[in-house]
Amino acid sequence: MMIRALGLVLGLSLLAGCSALRGPQVPDVPEPLPSPELAAPPPPAGASSAEALDTTTPEQRAAALAAPAPAADAALGKVVVALGKVTEPGFWLRSALVSAARPGTVVTASGASVQVDLLPGEGAAQLSLAAFRALGLGLTDLPEVTVFGR
């Protein structure tokens, strides 16, 4: 009986240690955005078109497109961006180029620019649906953009 109890305690200890191997678990909650004027409410349930998923207002789109001259900002680098999570509203870029959330600007090869919230990320860079649409990019495009941070 004692050996069985000891085996159970040892087994449970090993299982508890396995969860530490996976690393810290991060909840799937968007980070707070540094620019409230670029944020938007989540899309309605059942939304399936780009128009329904992009809940930014015309005023927000105009403000995001009125990007300040990037010359005053620090160039962080160039990245190829993919369309990010379409249910995450607002104007944002998630990239390994930044380690903390901050405001910034994304500029395409054609010179089109949009203000975004720069969010830290890993792997491929992701640009929000609202930013893709504001820049006139095709939703399946993989454009290279230059990222500037403030």
mmCIF file of C-alpha atoms in Angstrom:
data_model
loop_
_atom_site.group_PDB
_atom_site.id
_atom_site.type_symbol
_atom_site.label_atom_id
_atom_site.label_comp_id
_atom_site.label_asym_id
_atom_site.label_seq_id
_atom_site.Cartn_x
_atom_site.Cartn_y
_atom_site.Cartn_z
ATOM 1 C CA MET A 1 0.000 0.000 0.000
ATOM 2 C CA MET A 2 2.835 2.366 0.869
ATOM 3 C CA ILE A 3 4.583 1.651 -2.446
ATOM 4 C CA ARG A 4 1.370 2.332 -4.352
ATOM 5 C CA ALA A 5 0.882 5.692 -2.574
ATOM 6 C CA LEU A 6 4.517 6.630 -3.193
ATOM 7 C CA GLY A 7 4.137 5.728 -6.890
ATOM 8 C CA LEU A 8 1.001 7.868 -7.131
ATOM 9 C CA VAL A 9 2.725 10.870 -5.522
ATOM 10 C CA LEU A 10 5.759 10.454 -7.801
ATOM 11 C CA GLY A 11 3.551 10.140 -10.900
ATOM 12 C CA LEU A 12 1.565 13.256 -10.028
ATOM 13 C CA SER A 13 4.800 15.159 -9.403
ATOM 14 C CA LEU A 14 6.066 14.185 -12.839
ATOM 15 C CA LEU A 15 2.807 15.319 -14.470
ATOM 16 C CA ALA A 16 2.965 18.650 -12.657
ATOM 17 C CA GLY A 17 6.521 19.125 -13.911
ATOM 18 C CA CYS A 18 5.449 18.485 -17.512
ATOM 19 C CA SER A 19 3.260 21.578 -17.544
ATOM 20 C CA ALA A 20 6.323 23.694 -16.786
ATOM 21 C CA LEU A 21 7.986 22.346 -19.950
ATOM 22 C CA ARG A 22 5.311 23.927 -22.147
ATOM 23 C CA GLY A 23 6.247 27.384 -20.856
ATOM 24 C CA PRO A 24 3.911 30.011 -19.518
ATOM 25 C CA GLN A 25 0.407 29.873 -20.890
ATOM 26 C CA VAL A 26 -0.715 33.167 -22.424
ATOM 27 C CA PRO A 27 -4.447 33.743 -22.621
ATOM 28 C CA ASP A 28 -5.903 34.592 -26.046
ATOM 29 C CA VAL A 29 -6.731 38.136 -24.980
ATOM 30 C CA PRO A 30 -5.640 41.059 -27.150
ATOM 31 C CA GLU A 31 -3.116 43.389 -25.559
ATOM 32 C CA PRO A 32 -4.321 46.867 -24.660
ATOM 33 C CA LEU A 33 -3.701 49.161 -27.598
ATOM 34 C CA PRO A 34 -1.730 52.362 -27.039
ATOM 35 C CA SER A 35 -3.877 54.405 -29.460
ATOM 36 C CA PRO A 36 -7.584 54.416 -28.546
ATOM 37 C CA GLU A 37 -8.437 56.366 -31.712
ATOM 38 C CA LEU A 38 -7.264 53.355 -33.757
ATOM 39 C CA ALA A 39 -9.224 50.790 -31.732
ATOM 40 C CA ALA A 40 -12.649 49.523 -32.765
ATOM 41 C CA PRO A 41 -15.350 47.285 -31.292
ATOM 42 C CA PRO A 42 -15.273 43.573 -32.091
ATOM 43 C CA PRO A 43 -17.243 42.477 -35.149
ATOM 44 C CA PRO A 44 -20.760 41.160 -34.681
ATOM 45 C CA ALA A 45 -21.269 37.432 -34.279
ATOM 46 C CA GLY A 46 -21.657 35.705 -37.615
ATOM 47 C CA ALA A 47 -19.851 38.427 -39.589
ATOM 48 C CA SER A 48 -18.261 36.868 -42.656
ATOM 49 C CA SER A 49 -17.427 39.647 -45.132
ATOM 50 C CA ALA A 50 -14.522 42.068 -44.944
ATOM 51 C CA GLU A 51 -16.979 44.951 -44.637
ATOM 52 C CA ALA A 52 -18.789 43.361 -41.687
ATOM 53 C CA LEU A 53 -15.561 42.283 -39.959
ATOM 54 C CA ASP A 54 -13.943 45.736 -40.284
ATOM 55 C CA THR A 55 -15.763 47.730 -37.591
ATOM 56 C CA THR A 56 -13.649 50.882 -37.880
ATOM 57 C CA THR A 57 -15.513 54.094 -38.611
ATOM 58 C CA PRO A 58 -14.869 56.352 -41.606
ATOM 59 C CA GLU A 59 -13.396 58.877 -39.153
ATOM 60 C CA GLN A 60 -10.990 56.261 -37.772
ATOM 61 C CA ARG A 61 -9.931 55.263 -41.283
ATOM 62 C CA ALA A 62 -9.307 58.916 -42.179
ATOM 63 C CA ALA A 63 -7.270 59.431 -38.991
ATOM 64 C CA ALA A 64 -5.230 56.278 -39.640
ATOM 65 C CA LEU A 65 -4.525 57.351 -43.223
ATOM 66 C CA ALA A 66 -3.460 60.827 -42.088
ATOM 67 C CA ALA A 67 -0.173 59.318 -41.007
ATOM 68 C CA PRO A 68 2.535 61.722 -39.906
ATOM 69 C CA ALA A 69 5.684 61.887 -42.020
ATOM 70 C CA PRO A 70 7.652 58.743 -41.182
ATOM 71 C CA ALA A 71 10.909 60.735 -41.440
ATOM 72 C CA ALA A 72 10.309 61.865 -37.852
ATOM 73 C CA ASP A 73 9.839 58.253 -36.732
ATOM 74 C CA ALA A 74 12.476 55.594 -36.163
ATOM 75 C CA ALA A 75 12.697 53.059 -38.996
ATOM 76 C CA LEU A 76 12.374 49.612 -37.409
ATOM 77 C CA GLY A 77 12.806 47.541 -40.569
ATOM 78 C CA LYS A 78 10.983 45.849 -43.405
ATOM 79 C CA VAL A 79 8.705 42.840 -43.046
ATOM 80 C CA VAL A 80 6.416 40.813 -45.245
ATOM 81 C CA VAL A 81 2.944 40.968 -43.728
ATOM 82 C CA ALA A 82 0.056 38.548 -43.853
ATOM 83 C CA LEU A 83 -3.527 39.276 -42.937
ATOM 84 C CA GLY A 84 -3.865 38.950 -39.173
ATOM 85 C CA LYS A 85 -6.758 37.690 -37.087
ATOM 86 C CA VAL A 86 -9.786 39.251 -38.799
ATOM 87 C CA THR A 87 -11.875 39.272 -35.629
ATOM 88 C CA GLU A 88 -9.289 41.458 -33.838
ATOM 89 C CA PRO A 89 -10.518 44.992 -34.613
ATOM 90 C CA GLY A 90 -8.570 48.193 -35.137
ATOM 91 C CA PHE A 91 -5.387 49.247 -36.908
ATOM 92 C CA TRP A 92 -2.419 47.185 -35.728
ATOM 93 C CA LEU A 93 0.714 45.345 -36.801
ATOM 94 C CA ARG A 94 1.940 42.371 -34.777
ATOM 95 C CA SER A 95 5.660 41.811 -35.394
ATOM 96 C CA ALA A 96 8.922 40.704 -33.814
ATOM 97 C CA LEU A 97 10.291 44.153 -34.706
ATOM 98 C CA VAL A 98 8.878 45.512 -31.441
ATOM 99 C CA SER A 99 9.170 44.231 -27.888
ATOM 100 C CA ALA A 100 6.468 46.448 -26.371
ATOM 101 C CA ALA A 101 3.267 48.025 -27.693
ATOM 102 C CA ARG A 102 3.758 51.481 -29.209
ATOM 103 C CA PRO A 103 2.320 53.668 -31.975
ATOM 104 C CA GLY A 104 3.803 53.500 -35.442
ATOM 105 C CA THR A 105 3.340 53.756 -39.175
ATOM 106 C CA VAL A 106 3.377 51.133 -41.930
ATOM 107 C CA VAL A 107 4.450 52.194 -45.436
ATOM 108 C CA THR A 108 3.977 50.041 -48.545
ATOM 109 C CA ALA A 109 6.375 49.902 -51.501
ATOM 110 C CA SER A 110 3.989 52.214 -53.406
ATOM 111 C CA GLY A 111 4.251 54.827 -50.642
ATOM 112 C CA ALA A 112 0.795 54.322 -49.105
ATOM 113 C CA SER A 113 0.920 54.648 -45.324
ATOM 114 C CA VAL A 114 -1.316 54.012 -42.347
ATOM 115 C CA GLN A 115 -0.945 54.633 -38.632
ATOM 116 C CA VAL A 116 -1.079 51.468 -36.559
ATOM 117 C CA ASP A 117 -0.509 50.211 -33.073
ATOM 118 C CA LEU A 118 2.694 48.171 -33.134
ATOM 119 C CA LEU A 119 2.314 45.036 -31.038
ATOM 120 C CA PRO A 120 5.005 42.503 -30.168
ATOM 121 C CA GLY A 121 4.720 39.170 -31.913
ATOM 122 C CA GLU A 122 6.605 36.066 -32.929
ATOM 123 C CA GLY A 123 6.989 34.480 -36.315
ATOM 124 C CA ALA A 124 5.413 36.027 -39.392
ATOM 125 C CA ALA A 125 4.267 39.647 -39.167
ATOM 126 C CA GLN A 126 0.503 40.168 -39.206
ATOM 127 C CA LEU A 127 -1.388 43.288 -40.238
ATOM 128 C CA SER A 128 -4.980 43.968 -39.231
ATOM 129 C CA LEU A 129 -7.903 43.725 -41.626
ATOM 130 C CA ALA A 130 -8.631 47.453 -41.190
ATOM 131 C CA ALA A 131 -5.027 48.358 -42.092
ATOM 132 C CA PHE A 132 -5.038 46.009 -45.115
ATOM 133 C CA ARG A 133 -8.236 47.622 -46.382
ATOM 134 C CA ALA A 134 -7.062 51.185 -45.674
ATOM 135 C CA LEU A 135 -3.876 50.530 -47.673
ATOM 136 C CA GLY A 136 -5.898 49.061 -50.553
ATOM 137 C CA LEU A 137 -4.141 45.692 -50.295
ATOM 138 C CA GLY A 138 -5.706 42.454 -51.479
ATOM 139 C CA LEU A 139 -6.591 40.267 -48.499
ATOM 140 C CA THR A 140 -4.470 37.412 -49.864
ATOM 141 C CA ASP A 141 -1.476 39.628 -50.700
ATOM 142 C CA LEU A 142 1.825 39.228 -48.848
ATOM 143 C CA PRO A 143 3.292 42.725 -49.277
ATOM 144 C CA GLU A 144 6.605 43.919 -47.920
ATOM 145 C CA VAL A 145 6.159 47.012 -45.753
ATOM 146 C CA THR A 146 8.506 49.348 -43.944
ATOM 147 C CA VAL A 147 7.690 49.791 -40.264
ATOM 148 C CA PHE A 148 8.324 53.020 -38.366
ATOM 149 C CA GLY A 149 7.885 53.428 -34.618
ATOM 150 C CA ARG A 150 7.310 56.494 -32.486
#
